[in-house]
GROMACS .gro file of C-alpha atoms in nm:
model
  487
    1MET     CA    1   0.000   0.006   0.006
    2ALA     CA    2   0.156   0.323  -0.099
    3LYS     CA    3   0.264   0.604   0.241
    4ILE     CA    4  -0.049   0.862   0.214
    5PRO     CA    5   0.150   1.218   0.273
    6ALA     CA    6   0.146   1.361   0.608
    7GLY     CA    7  -0.142   1.622   0.693
    8VAL     CA    8  -0.367   1.439   0.322
    9GLY     CA    9  -0.644   1.259   0.590
   10PRO     CA   10  -0.809   1.422   0.915
   11ARG     CA   11  -0.609   1.462   1.252
   12PHE     CA   12  -0.811   1.255   1.429
   13PRO     CA   13  -1.079   0.892   1.462
   14GLN     CA   14  -1.290   0.976   1.291
   15VAL     CA   15  -1.749   0.838   1.407
   16VAL     CA   16  -1.941   0.858   1.103
   17VAL     CA   17  -2.294   0.858   1.124
   18LEU     CA   18  -2.466   0.778   0.793
   19VAL     CA   19  -2.773   0.849   0.755
   20GLY     CA   20  -2.943   0.757   0.408
   21ALA     CA   21  -2.723   0.429   0.463
   22THR     CA   22  -2.870   0.159   0.225
   23GLY     CA   23  -3.028   0.420  -0.018
   24ASP     CA   24  -2.906   0.462  -0.402
   25LEU     CA   25  -2.652   0.740  -0.390
   26SER     CA   26  -2.497   0.561   0.006
   27ARG     CA   27  -2.467   0.176  -0.197
   28ARG     CA   28  -2.313   0.384  -0.505
   29LYS     CA   29  -2.056   0.575  -0.422
   30LEU     CA   30  -2.043   0.641   0.000
   31LEU     CA   31  -2.007   0.294   0.080
   32PRO     CA   32  -1.708   0.242  -0.120
   33GLY     CA   33  -1.573   0.569  -0.100
   34LEU     CA   34  -1.522   0.532   0.250
   35PHE     CA   35  -1.440   0.176   0.214
   36HIS     CA   36  -1.141   0.350   0.017
   37LEU     CA   37  -1.037   0.582   0.219
   38CYS     CA   38  -1.052   0.380   0.504
   39SER     CA   39  -0.858   0.088   0.313
   40ALA     CA   40  -0.573   0.356   0.166
   41GLY     CA   41  -0.520   0.473   0.527
   42PHE     CA   42  -0.620   0.827   0.459
   43ILE     CA   43  -0.838   0.782   0.789
   44PRO     CA   44  -0.620   0.689   1.108
   45ASP     CA   45  -0.900   0.483   1.243
   46TRP     CA   46  -1.293   0.441   1.163
   47ARG     CA   47  -1.641   0.354   1.303
   48ILE     CA   48  -1.942   0.385   1.135
   49VAL     CA   49  -2.314   0.325   1.288
   50GLY     CA   50  -2.555   0.325   0.910
   51VAL     CA   51  -2.907   0.505   1.002
   52SER     CA   52  -3.155   0.418   0.769
   53LEU     CA   53  -3.505   0.341   0.768
   54ASP     CA   54  -3.511  -0.045   0.711
   55ASP     CA   55  -3.586  -0.213   0.980
   56ILE     CA   56  -3.260  -0.455   0.979
   57ASP     CA   57  -2.999  -0.540   1.228
   58VAL     CA   58  -2.637  -0.522   1.220
   59GLU     CA   59  -2.589  -0.833   0.976
   60GLY     CA   60  -2.794  -0.659   0.717
   61PHE     CA   61  -2.623  -0.389   0.700
   62LYS     CA   62  -2.280  -0.549   0.676
   63ALA     CA   63  -2.462  -0.759   0.402
   64ILE     CA   64  -2.602  -0.468   0.193
   65ALA     CA   65  -2.250  -0.273   0.234
   66ARG     CA   66  -2.069  -0.557   0.103
   67ASN     CA   67  -2.289  -0.578  -0.223
   68ALA     CA   68  -2.285  -0.182  -0.278
   69LEU     CA   69  -1.864  -0.272  -0.323
   70ASP     CA   70  -1.886  -0.578  -0.481
   71GLU     CA   71  -2.166  -0.404  -0.777
   72PHE     CA   72  -2.043  -0.050  -0.747
   73GLY     CA   73  -1.661  -0.033  -0.620
   74SER     CA   74  -1.433   0.080  -0.873
   75ARG     CA   75  -1.153  -0.061  -0.656
   76LYS     CA   76  -1.094  -0.457  -0.549
   77THR     CA   77  -1.227  -0.523  -0.244
   78SER     CA   78  -0.955  -0.779  -0.050
   79PRO     CA   79  -1.084  -1.042   0.195
   80ALA     CA   80  -0.875  -0.876   0.507
   81ALA     CA   81  -0.957  -0.546   0.393
   82TRP     CA   82  -1.287  -0.652   0.420
   83GLU     CA   83  -1.349  -0.804   0.727
   84ARG     CA   84  -1.110  -0.524   0.853
   85PHE     CA   85  -1.392  -0.228   0.750
   86ALA     CA   86  -1.661  -0.465   0.826
   87ALA     CA   87  -1.613  -0.522   1.212
   88GLN     CA   88  -1.559  -0.144   1.201
   89LEU     CA   89  -1.970  -0.101   1.100
   90ASP     CA   90  -2.329  -0.035   1.351
   91TYR     CA   91  -2.687   0.001   1.237
   92VAL     CA   92  -2.980   0.221   1.398
   93PRO     CA   93  -3.271   0.187   1.251
   94LEU     CA   94  -3.411   0.552   1.194
   95ALA     CA   95  -3.743   0.516   1.387
   96ALA     CA   96  -3.500   0.383   1.691
   97GLY     CA   97  -3.454   0.733   1.736
   98ALA     CA   98  -3.198   0.966   1.975
   99PRO     CA   99  -3.180   0.794   2.212
  100ALA     CA  100  -2.995   0.436   2.036
  101LEU     CA  101  -2.865   0.675   1.809
  102LYS     CA  102  -2.674   0.871   2.092
  103ASP     CA  103  -2.602   0.450   2.253
  104ALA     CA  104  -2.457   0.409   1.941
  105VAL     CA  105  -2.190   0.627   1.881
  106ALA     CA  106  -2.111   0.671   2.258
  107ARG     CA  107  -2.047   0.267   2.205
  108ALA     CA  108  -1.862   0.370   1.887
  109GLU     CA  109  -1.603   0.643   2.050
  110ALA     CA  110  -1.551   0.428   2.333
  111SER     CA  111  -1.415   0.132   2.147
  112LEU     CA  112  -1.124   0.413   1.943
  113GLY     CA  113  -1.046   0.502   2.309
  114VAL     CA  114  -0.897   0.870   2.231
  115GLU     CA  115  -0.991   1.130   2.114
  116CYS     CA  116  -1.252   1.176   1.757
  117ARG     CA  117  -1.418   1.385   1.554
  118ARG     CA  118  -1.815   1.309   1.424
  119LEU     CA  119  -1.931   1.351   1.100
  120HIS     CA  120  -2.268   1.363   0.995
  121TYR     CA  121  -2.340   1.221   0.632
  122LEU     CA  122  -2.752   1.306   0.547
  123SER     CA  123  -2.809   1.106   0.236
  124VAL     CA  124  -3.161   1.210   0.227
  125PRO     CA  125  -3.433   1.343   0.050
  126PRO     CA  126  -3.441   1.699   0.092
  127SER     CA  127  -3.786   1.695   0.348
  128ALA     CA  128  -3.591   1.501   0.564
  129ALA     CA  129  -3.316   1.737   0.647
  130LEU     CA  130  -3.438   1.894   0.909
  131PRO     CA  131  -3.593   1.659   1.110
  132VAL     CA  132  -3.248   1.449   1.098
  133VAL     CA  133  -3.055   1.759   1.208
  134ARG     CA  134  -3.388   1.804   1.502
  135MET     CA  135  -3.281   1.385   1.607
  136LEU     CA  136  -2.852   1.497   1.593
  137GLY     CA  137  -2.937   1.789   1.796
  138GLU     CA  138  -3.157   1.556   2.076
  139ALA     CA  139  -2.876   1.313   2.088
  140GLU     CA  140  -2.655   1.488   2.168
  141LEU     CA  141  -2.428   1.481   1.886
  142VAL     CA  142  -2.311   1.868   1.781
  143GLU     CA  143  -1.984   1.888   1.962
  144ARG     CA  144  -1.734   1.751   1.816
  145SER     CA  145  -1.900   1.732   1.445
  146ARG     CA  146  -1.957   1.823   1.117
  147ILE     CA  147  -2.250   1.827   0.904
  148VAL     CA  148  -2.224   1.714   0.542
  149MET     CA  149  -2.557   1.823   0.359
  150GLU     CA  150  -2.673   1.705  -0.011
  151LYS     CA  151  -2.893   1.912  -0.256
  152PRO     CA  152  -3.100   2.060  -0.306
  153PHE     CA  153  -3.062   2.362  -0.069
  154GLY     CA  154  -3.372   2.504  -0.084
  155THR     CA  155  -3.604   2.590  -0.364
  156ASP     CA  156  -3.582   2.963  -0.383
  157LEU     CA  157  -3.465   3.231  -0.156
  158ALA     CA  158  -3.717   3.244   0.076
  159SER     CA  159  -3.670   2.827   0.160
  160ALA     CA  160  -3.314   2.891   0.135
  161ARG     CA  161  -3.316   3.130   0.398
  162VAL     CA  162  -3.567   2.921   0.655
  163LEU     CA  163  -3.353   2.551   0.572
  164ASN     CA  164  -3.056   2.739   0.664
  165ALA     CA  165  -3.186   2.965   0.957
  166LYS     CA  166  -3.324   2.620   1.090
  167LEU     CA  167  -2.988   2.489   1.028
  168HIS     CA  168  -2.826   2.718   1.255
  169GLN     CA  169  -3.015   2.628   1.551
  170VAL     CA  170  -2.895   2.286   1.623
  171PHE     CA  171  -2.509   2.356   1.383
  172ASP     CA  172  -2.337   2.635   1.348
  173GLU     CA  173  -2.247   2.780   0.981
  174SER     CA  174  -1.904   2.656   1.031
  175GLN     CA  175  -2.006   2.283   1.080
  176ILE     CA  176  -2.238   2.230   0.811
  177PHE     CA  177  -2.093   2.157   0.418
  178ARG     CA  178  -2.327   2.144   0.151
  179ILE     CA  179  -2.164   1.907  -0.112
  180ASP     CA  180  -2.145   1.943  -0.494
  181HIS     CA  181  -1.997   1.602  -0.597
  182PHE     CA  182  -1.925   1.837  -0.919
  183LEU     CA  183  -1.605   2.091  -0.707
  184GLY     CA  184  -1.532   1.760  -0.579
  185LYS     CA  185  -1.383   1.642  -0.910
  186GLU     CA  186  -0.970   1.666  -1.030
  187PRO     CA  187  -1.096   1.828  -1.310
  188ALA     CA  188  -1.310   2.117  -1.149
  189GLN     CA  189  -0.978   2.181  -0.878
  190ASN     CA  190  -0.715   2.126  -1.179
  191ILE     CA  191  -0.897   2.547  -1.265
  192LEU     CA  192  -0.733   2.665  -0.987
  193ALA     CA  193  -0.369   2.532  -1.057
  194PHE     CA  194  -0.368   2.627  -1.423
  195ARG     CA  195  -0.497   2.961  -1.305
  196PHE     CA  196  -0.285   3.085  -1.071
  197ALA     CA  197   0.020   2.908  -1.082
  198ASN     CA  198   0.124   2.984  -1.452
  199GLY     CA  199   0.207   3.300  -1.548
  200LEU     CA  200   0.064   3.244  -1.925
  201PHE     CA  201  -0.297   3.245  -1.937
  202GLU     CA  202  -0.409   3.480  -1.596
  203PRO     CA  203  -0.307   3.796  -1.758
  204ILE     CA  204  -0.548   3.694  -2.065
  205TRP     CA  205  -0.807   3.559  -1.838
  206ASN     CA  206  -1.028   3.904  -1.864
  207ARG     CA  207  -1.276   4.095  -2.069
  208ASN     CA  208  -1.006   4.170  -2.286
  209PHE     CA  209  -0.891   3.854  -2.440
  210ILE     CA  210  -1.231   3.630  -2.342
  211ASP     CA  211  -1.544   3.670  -2.560
  212HIS     CA  212  -1.772   3.428  -2.436
  213VAL     CA  213  -1.761   3.155  -2.219
  214GLN     CA  214  -1.960   2.796  -2.219
  215ILE     CA  215  -2.020   2.594  -1.957
  216ASP     CA  216  -2.245   2.263  -2.064
  217VAL     CA  217  -2.313   1.904  -1.921
  218PRO     CA  218  -2.588   1.724  -2.114
  219GLU     CA  219  -2.655   1.437  -1.961
  220THR     CA  220  -2.804   1.138  -2.227
  221LEU     CA  221  -2.986   0.983  -1.838
  222GLY     CA  222  -3.309   1.001  -1.763
  223LEU     CA  223  -3.531   1.031  -1.434
  224GLY     CA  224  -3.589   0.645  -1.357
  225LYS     CA  225  -3.760   0.670  -1.009
  226ARG     CA  226  -3.659   0.977  -0.933
  227SER     CA  227  -3.961   1.127  -1.185
  228GLY     CA  228  -4.148   1.218  -0.836
  229PHE     CA  229  -3.897   1.375  -0.682
  230TYR     CA  230  -3.754   1.590  -1.029
  231GLU     CA  231  -4.142   1.754  -1.101
  232GLN     CA  232  -4.087   1.938  -0.727
  233THR     CA  233  -3.750   2.084  -0.897
  234GLY     CA  234  -3.636   2.066  -1.231
  235ALA     CA  235  -3.355   2.108  -1.434
  236TYR     CA  236  -3.215   2.451  -1.319
  237ARG     CA  237  -3.281   2.421  -0.956
  238ASP     CA  238  -3.143   2.071  -0.995
  239MET     CA  239  -2.851   2.142  -1.237
  240VAL     CA  240  -2.790   2.490  -1.185
  241VAL     CA  241  -2.778   2.725  -0.868
  242THR     CA  242  -2.612   2.352  -0.732
  243HIS     CA  243  -2.355   2.271  -0.981
  244LEU     CA  244  -2.306   2.479  -1.273
  245PHE     CA  245  -2.299   2.831  -1.117
  246GLN     CA  246  -2.054   2.698  -0.863
  247ILE     CA  247  -1.846   2.614  -1.172
  248LEU     CA  248  -1.835   2.915  -1.322
  249GLY     CA  249  -1.756   3.083  -0.966
  250PHE     CA  250  -1.398   2.872  -0.970
  251MET     CA  251  -1.336   3.002  -1.352
  252ALA     CA  252  -1.485   3.394  -1.336
  253MET     CA  253  -1.350   3.433  -0.978
  254GLU     CA  254  -1.043   3.676  -0.869
  255PRO     CA  255  -0.692   3.563  -0.733
  256PRO     CA  256  -0.738   3.474  -0.393
  257THR     CA  257  -0.455   3.514  -0.064
  258SER     CA  258  -0.396   3.216  -0.048
  259LEU     CA  259  -0.528   2.885  -0.114
  260ASP     CA  260  -0.711   2.901   0.255
  261PRO     CA  261  -1.047   2.777   0.249
  262GLU     CA  262  -1.222   3.118   0.391
  263HIS     CA  263  -1.038   3.309   0.109
  264ILE     CA  264  -1.099   3.054  -0.154
  265GLY     CA  265  -1.509   3.083  -0.060
  266GLU     CA  266  -1.499   3.440  -0.035
  267GLU     CA  267  -1.355   3.518  -0.386
  268LYS     CA  268  -1.635   3.311  -0.554
  269ASN     CA  269  -1.922   3.480  -0.307
  270LYS     CA  270  -1.787   3.787  -0.478
  271VAL     CA  271  -1.923   3.652  -0.767
  272PHE     CA  272  -2.237   3.571  -0.724
  273ARG     CA  273  -2.240   3.899  -0.528
  274SER     CA  274  -2.119   4.039  -0.909
  275MET     CA  275  -2.448   3.798  -1.124
  276LEU     CA  276  -2.675   4.063  -1.246
  277PRO     CA  277  -3.052   3.891  -1.193
  278ILE     CA  278  -3.161   3.629  -1.426
  279LEU     CA  279  -3.374   3.678  -1.677
  280PRO     CA  280  -3.638   3.459  -1.825
  281GLY     CA  281  -3.571   3.617  -2.190
  282ASP     CA  282  -3.251   3.527  -2.145
  283VAL     CA  283  -3.349   3.141  -2.068
  284VAL     CA  284  -3.471   2.858  -2.316
  285ARG     CA  285  -3.643   2.562  -2.082
  286GLY     CA  286  -3.712   2.275  -2.271
  287GLN     CA  287  -3.862   1.881  -2.212
  288TYR     CA  288  -3.805   1.569  -2.331
  289SER     CA  289  -4.078   1.394  -2.563
  290GLY     CA  290  -4.236   1.130  -2.378
  291TYR     CA  291  -4.171   1.280  -2.000
  292ARG     CA  292  -4.559   1.373  -1.953
  293GLY     CA  293  -4.630   1.063  -1.980
  294GLU     CA  294  -4.351   0.892  -1.663
  295GLU     CA  295  -4.491   0.810  -1.337
  296GLY     CA  296  -4.497   1.068  -1.147
  297VAL     CA  297  -4.527   1.325  -1.372
  298ASP     CA  298  -4.841   1.542  -1.428
  299PRO     CA  299  -5.023   1.507  -1.746
  300ASP     CA  300  -4.986   1.946  -1.762
  301SER     CA  301  -4.639   1.922  -1.595
  302ASP     CA  302  -4.447   2.256  -1.722
  303THR     CA  303  -4.070   2.089  -1.552
  304GLU     CA  304  -3.827   2.109  -1.762
  305THR     CA  305  -3.602   1.929  -1.802
  306PHE     CA  306  -3.348   2.083  -2.017
  307ILE     CA  307  -3.247   2.421  -1.954
  308ALA     CA  308  -3.028   2.709  -2.145
  309LEU     CA  309  -2.913   3.057  -1.992
  310LYS     CA  310  -2.745   3.383  -2.032
  311CYS     CA  311  -2.581   3.493  -1.814
  312HIS     CA  312  -2.333   3.812  -1.677
  313ILE     CA  313  -2.149   3.874  -1.451
  314ASP     CA  314  -2.148   4.324  -1.403
  315ASN     CA  315  -1.750   4.286  -1.239
  316TRP     CA  316  -1.439   4.518  -1.370
  317ARG     CA  317  -1.268   4.128  -1.496
  318TRP     CA  318  -1.577   4.045  -1.655
  319ALA     CA  319  -1.803   4.338  -1.814
  320GLY     CA  320  -1.981   4.201  -2.094
  321VAL     CA  321  -1.845   3.867  -2.182
  322PRO     CA  322  -2.171   3.671  -2.175
  323PHE     CA  323  -2.174   3.357  -1.985
  324TYR     CA  324  -2.416   3.046  -2.124
  325LEU     CA  325  -2.443   2.735  -1.938
  326ARG     CA  326  -2.698   2.433  -2.099
  327THR     CA  327  -2.819   2.116  -1.926
  328GLY     CA  328  -3.072   1.814  -1.929
  329LYS     CA  329  -3.164   1.538  -1.942
  330ARG     CA  330  -3.206   1.292  -2.262
  331MET     CA  331  -2.959   1.468  -2.426
  332ALA     CA  332  -2.743   1.309  -2.719
  333GLU     CA  333  -2.436   1.290  -2.558
  334GLY     CA  334  -2.305   1.333  -2.212
  335GLN     CA  335  -2.021   1.535  -2.152
  336ARG     CA  336  -1.912   1.805  -1.894
  337ILE     CA  337  -1.673   2.113  -2.050
  338ILE     CA  338  -1.585   2.409  -2.014
  339SER     CA  339  -1.489   2.632  -2.309
  340ILE     CA  340  -1.350   2.905  -2.327
  341ALA     CA  341  -1.383   3.125  -2.672
  342PHE     CA  342  -1.087   3.387  -2.708
  343ARG     CA  343  -1.158   3.664  -2.890
  344GLU     CA  344  -1.028   3.718  -3.315
  345PRO     CA  345  -0.746   3.948  -3.446
  346PRO     CA  346  -0.803   4.252  -3.509
  347LYS     CA  347  -0.790   4.218  -3.861
  348SER     CA  348  -0.657   3.922  -4.136
  349MET     CA  349  -0.406   3.998  -4.318
  350PHE     CA  350  -0.449   3.604  -4.421
  351PRO     CA  351  -0.552   3.570  -4.817
  352PRO     CA  352  -0.937   3.543  -4.888
  353GLY     CA  353  -0.976   3.114  -4.955
  354SER     CA  354  -0.691   3.073  -4.677
  355GLY     CA  355  -0.911   2.901  -4.420
  356VAL     CA  356  -0.896   3.170  -4.158
  357GLY     CA  357  -1.197   3.227  -3.957
  358ALA     CA  358  -1.375   2.946  -4.128
  359GLN     CA  359  -1.364   2.720  -3.793
  360GLY     CA  360  -1.432   3.028  -3.502
  361PRO     CA  361  -1.215   3.184  -3.299
  362ASP     CA  362  -0.975   2.999  -3.059
  363HIS     CA  363  -1.102   2.765  -2.783
  364LEU     CA  364  -0.979   2.669  -2.416
  365THR     CA  365  -1.171   2.374  -2.350
  366PHE     CA  366  -1.127   2.164  -1.946
  367ASP     CA  367  -1.266   1.840  -2.002
  368LEU     CA  368  -1.465   1.801  -1.628
  369ALA     CA  369  -1.482   1.399  -1.691
  370ASP     CA  370  -1.358   1.189  -1.451
  371ALA     CA  371  -1.059   1.086  -1.643
  372SER     CA  372  -0.920   1.474  -1.663
  373LYS     CA  373  -0.832   1.668  -2.022
  374MET     CA  374  -0.718   2.014  -2.207
  375SER     CA  375  -0.753   2.098  -2.525
  376LEU     CA  376  -0.607   2.461  -2.616
  377SER     CA  377  -0.715   2.494  -3.045
  378PHE     CA  378  -0.562   2.792  -3.284
  379TYR     CA  379  -0.489   2.783  -3.687
  380GLY     CA  380  -0.132   2.661  -3.780
  381LYS     CA  381  -0.033   2.679  -4.107
  382ARG     CA  382  -0.084   2.365  -4.366
  383PRO     CA  383   0.153   2.221  -4.507
  384GLY     CA  384   0.276   2.264  -4.929
  385PRO     CA  385   0.261   2.592  -5.115
  386GLY     CA  386   0.041   2.838  -5.006
  387MET     CA  387  -0.113   2.990  -4.702
  388ARG     CA  388  -0.402   2.727  -4.621
  389LEU     CA  389  -0.500   2.741  -4.283
  390ASP     CA  390  -0.598   2.418  -4.039
  391LYS     CA  391  -0.748   2.416  -3.716
  392LEU     CA  392  -0.525   2.215  -3.503
  393SER     CA  393  -0.460   2.138  -3.163
  394LEU     CA  394  -0.240   2.125  -2.809
  395GLN     CA  395  -0.440   1.886  -2.582
  396PHE     CA  396  -0.333   1.721  -2.199
  397ALA     CA  397  -0.463   1.404  -2.078
  398MET     CA  398  -0.416   1.333  -1.706
  399THR     CA  399  -0.346   1.001  -1.845
  400ASP     CA  400  -0.056   1.093  -1.986
  401THR     CA  401   0.102   1.163  -1.650
  402GLY     CA  402   0.067   0.813  -1.564
  403LEU     CA  403  -0.096   0.962  -1.233
  404ALA     CA  404  -0.505   0.896  -1.315
  405GLY     CA  405  -0.505   0.559  -1.068
  406GLU     CA  406  -0.392   0.778  -0.795
  407VAL     CA  407  -0.723   1.027  -0.836
  408LEU     CA  408  -0.983   1.017  -0.531
  409GLU     CA  409  -1.331   1.004  -0.679
  410ALA     CA  410  -1.547   1.327  -0.598
  411TYR     CA  411  -1.742   1.212  -0.312
  412GLU     CA  412  -1.449   1.069  -0.173
  413ARG     CA  413  -1.193   1.361  -0.196
  414LEU     CA  414  -1.528   1.557  -0.028
  415ILE     CA  415  -1.551   1.360   0.239
  416LEU     CA  416  -1.197   1.359   0.309
  417ASP     CA  417  -1.216   1.730   0.335
  418ALA     CA  418  -1.517   1.741   0.549
  419MET     CA  419  -1.318   1.511   0.765
  420ARG     CA  420  -1.033   1.747   0.782
  421GLY     CA  421  -1.191   2.028   0.807
  422ASP     CA  422  -1.163   2.226   0.439
  423ARG     CA  423  -1.473   2.381   0.323
  424THR     CA  424  -1.240   2.470  -0.026
  425LEU     CA  425  -1.499   2.281  -0.250
  426PHE     CA  426  -1.780   2.373  -0.044
  427THR     CA  427  -2.081   2.584  -0.022
  428THR     CA  428  -2.193   2.863   0.166
  429ALA     CA  429  -2.529   2.954   0.328
  430GLU     CA  430  -2.432   3.387   0.196
  431GLY     CA  431  -2.339   3.208  -0.147
  432ILE     CA  432  -2.674   2.958  -0.166
  433GLU     CA  433  -2.913   3.237  -0.146
  434ARG     CA  434  -2.692   3.501  -0.351
  435LEU     CA  435  -2.748   3.269  -0.629
  436TRP     CA  436  -3.136   3.230  -0.496
  437GLU     CA  437  -3.162   3.623  -0.540
  438VAL     CA  438  -3.006   3.663  -0.857
  439SER     CA  439  -3.246   3.378  -0.993
  440GLN     CA  440  -3.542   3.488  -0.875
  441PRO     CA  441  -3.657   3.677  -1.166
  442LEU     CA  442  -3.668   3.359  -1.408
  443LEU     CA  443  -3.819   3.116  -1.073
  444ASP     CA  444  -4.102   3.421  -1.101
  445ALA     CA  445  -4.178   3.464  -1.431
  446PRO     CA  446  -4.049   3.117  -1.587
  447PRO     CA  447  -4.053   3.057  -2.014
  448PRO     CA  448  -4.239   2.787  -2.122
  449VAL     CA  449  -4.088   2.450  -2.217
  450ARG     CA  450  -4.008   2.355  -2.587
  451LEU     CA  451  -4.019   2.004  -2.605
  452TYR     CA  452  -3.736   1.798  -2.757
  453GLU     CA  453  -3.653   1.479  -2.838
  454PRO     CA  454  -3.471   1.233  -2.675
  455GLY     CA  455  -3.082   1.203  -2.791
  456SER     CA  456  -3.080   1.543  -2.966
  457TRP     CA  457  -2.913   1.841  -2.849
  458GLY     CA  458  -3.254   2.040  -2.640
  459PRO     CA  459  -3.485   2.268  -2.788
  460LYS     CA  460  -3.462   2.467  -3.115
  461PRO     CA  461  -3.403   2.840  -2.942
  462VAL     CA  462  -3.066   2.787  -2.791
  463HIS     CA  463  -2.896   2.820  -3.118
  464GLN     CA  464  -3.094   3.192  -3.132
  465LEU     CA  465  -3.005   3.239  -2.732
  466ILE     CA  466  -2.591   3.165  -2.789
  467ALA     CA  467  -2.624   3.380  -3.196
  468PRO     CA  468  -2.397   3.465  -3.287
  469HIS     CA  469  -2.168   3.238  -3.113
  470ALA     CA  470  -2.238   2.883  -3.171
  471TRP     CA  471  -2.228   2.587  -2.897
  472ARG     CA  472  -1.907   2.383  -2.865
  473LEU     CA  473  -2.125   2.047  -2.823
  474PRO     CA  474  -2.098   1.847  -3.017
  475PHE     CA  475  -1.731   1.886  -3.119
  476GLU     CA  476  -1.619   1.866  -3.475
  477ARG     CA  477  -1.353   1.690  -3.398
  478ALA     CA  478  -1.295   1.388  -3.107
  479TRP     CA  479  -1.073   1.442  -2.814
  480ARG     CA  480  -0.715   1.275  -2.938
  481ASN     CA  481  -0.671   0.915  -2.801
  482PRO     CA  482  -0.373   0.911  -2.666
  483ASN     CA  483  -0.290   0.504  -2.708
  484LYS     CA  484  -0.339   0.592  -3.133
  485SER     CA  485  -0.081   0.780  -3.338
  486GLY     CA  486  -0.242   1.126  -3.548
  487GLY     CA  487  -0.535   1.282  -3.312
   0.00000   0.00000   0.00000
């Protein structure tokens, strides 16, 4: 096993209270992630107390955890590692209430025998979050603890304020970690390194050199069994406020005075304070054909499964630069990109027919999928006589470094950060309330949904929204395959 560098993990052993322990997110991401963090040595010692509605015992929970590792774990589970992990698992049915949970945590802490910390992970629907928070308070599990909250953080400004106020009755803001798994991905963090560690790009990261920015997250998946939940949220609340705006904050923020979480969080919040309200005329809402016929969906539903919008950051760096955001379900491809379009030269001396300008501006593109990739496109001369130009690209992939195997999955990274008290990649109460505030004009008067066919790129008006520019997706050229020559 590779040695874990000092300072990467938490200083103290951890008692994890995993609420919603038998649910889909827990089985797919949280239990496999906790297993890897524990077995790889990131956490000095641990106990995990599962909590859910299921009336099962500890052995039943262990069976669910084992099946989760077999079905969803991305790494091999050795028998010895599993036995060590399973020995640290406990379980409390939610119906047993606060006294039983208090006793289970007390047993876990006593078995550790040293000073430890508590991490409460709430993998529960929004309607269940506050009752769980109250139960944690009744069980006297607030001290020495941090609490991880899943999205959505309210559905508008009023509900976000009420939610935060009730949370703060039990937990201090410094204890609350509102999770966004997009920011836990290695490529999202690479934006900070790319911008602030290289003298080449930061000087041109502004309105003088950048024409527009696209953050594009189409999804091929439908809703499955989430239709009932989705009816109450839609694509804007589900994806834009909690994910795409957070990526925009990283992309657009000013250089922080240090990489301390509070400094990075403050710069992100400055971006949100500078955002202009989202106007309904700058938004295209869509709904894929057949959505209204799905189980749990109103036959006359106006819920959007697709959204594209134009927003503006009204500060010195970004004044006049439009940011285009797009996401939707049942679309042609599943991608997660940020694409920065640079301004074209003010005058061309190249002859007609040379090809310059024919393929649009130069772009810097970040792929936010787990396999981190970046591409910088530019015009270059085609070999041979005359002056013919082609669009070329420089590309980097994490696989080129040989370090791809060391990348933590998003939830693993964020759980580890919460245990360490590092709030860099989490959302603050101020930030989320500000985003709901700028969203209010759209929520008050949403434009009608327009139908689009599953497997398409959304309703046709998305092209008018971005005109005279064009969406980068679908790509005209595929990402270069590092295992093949050429590209």
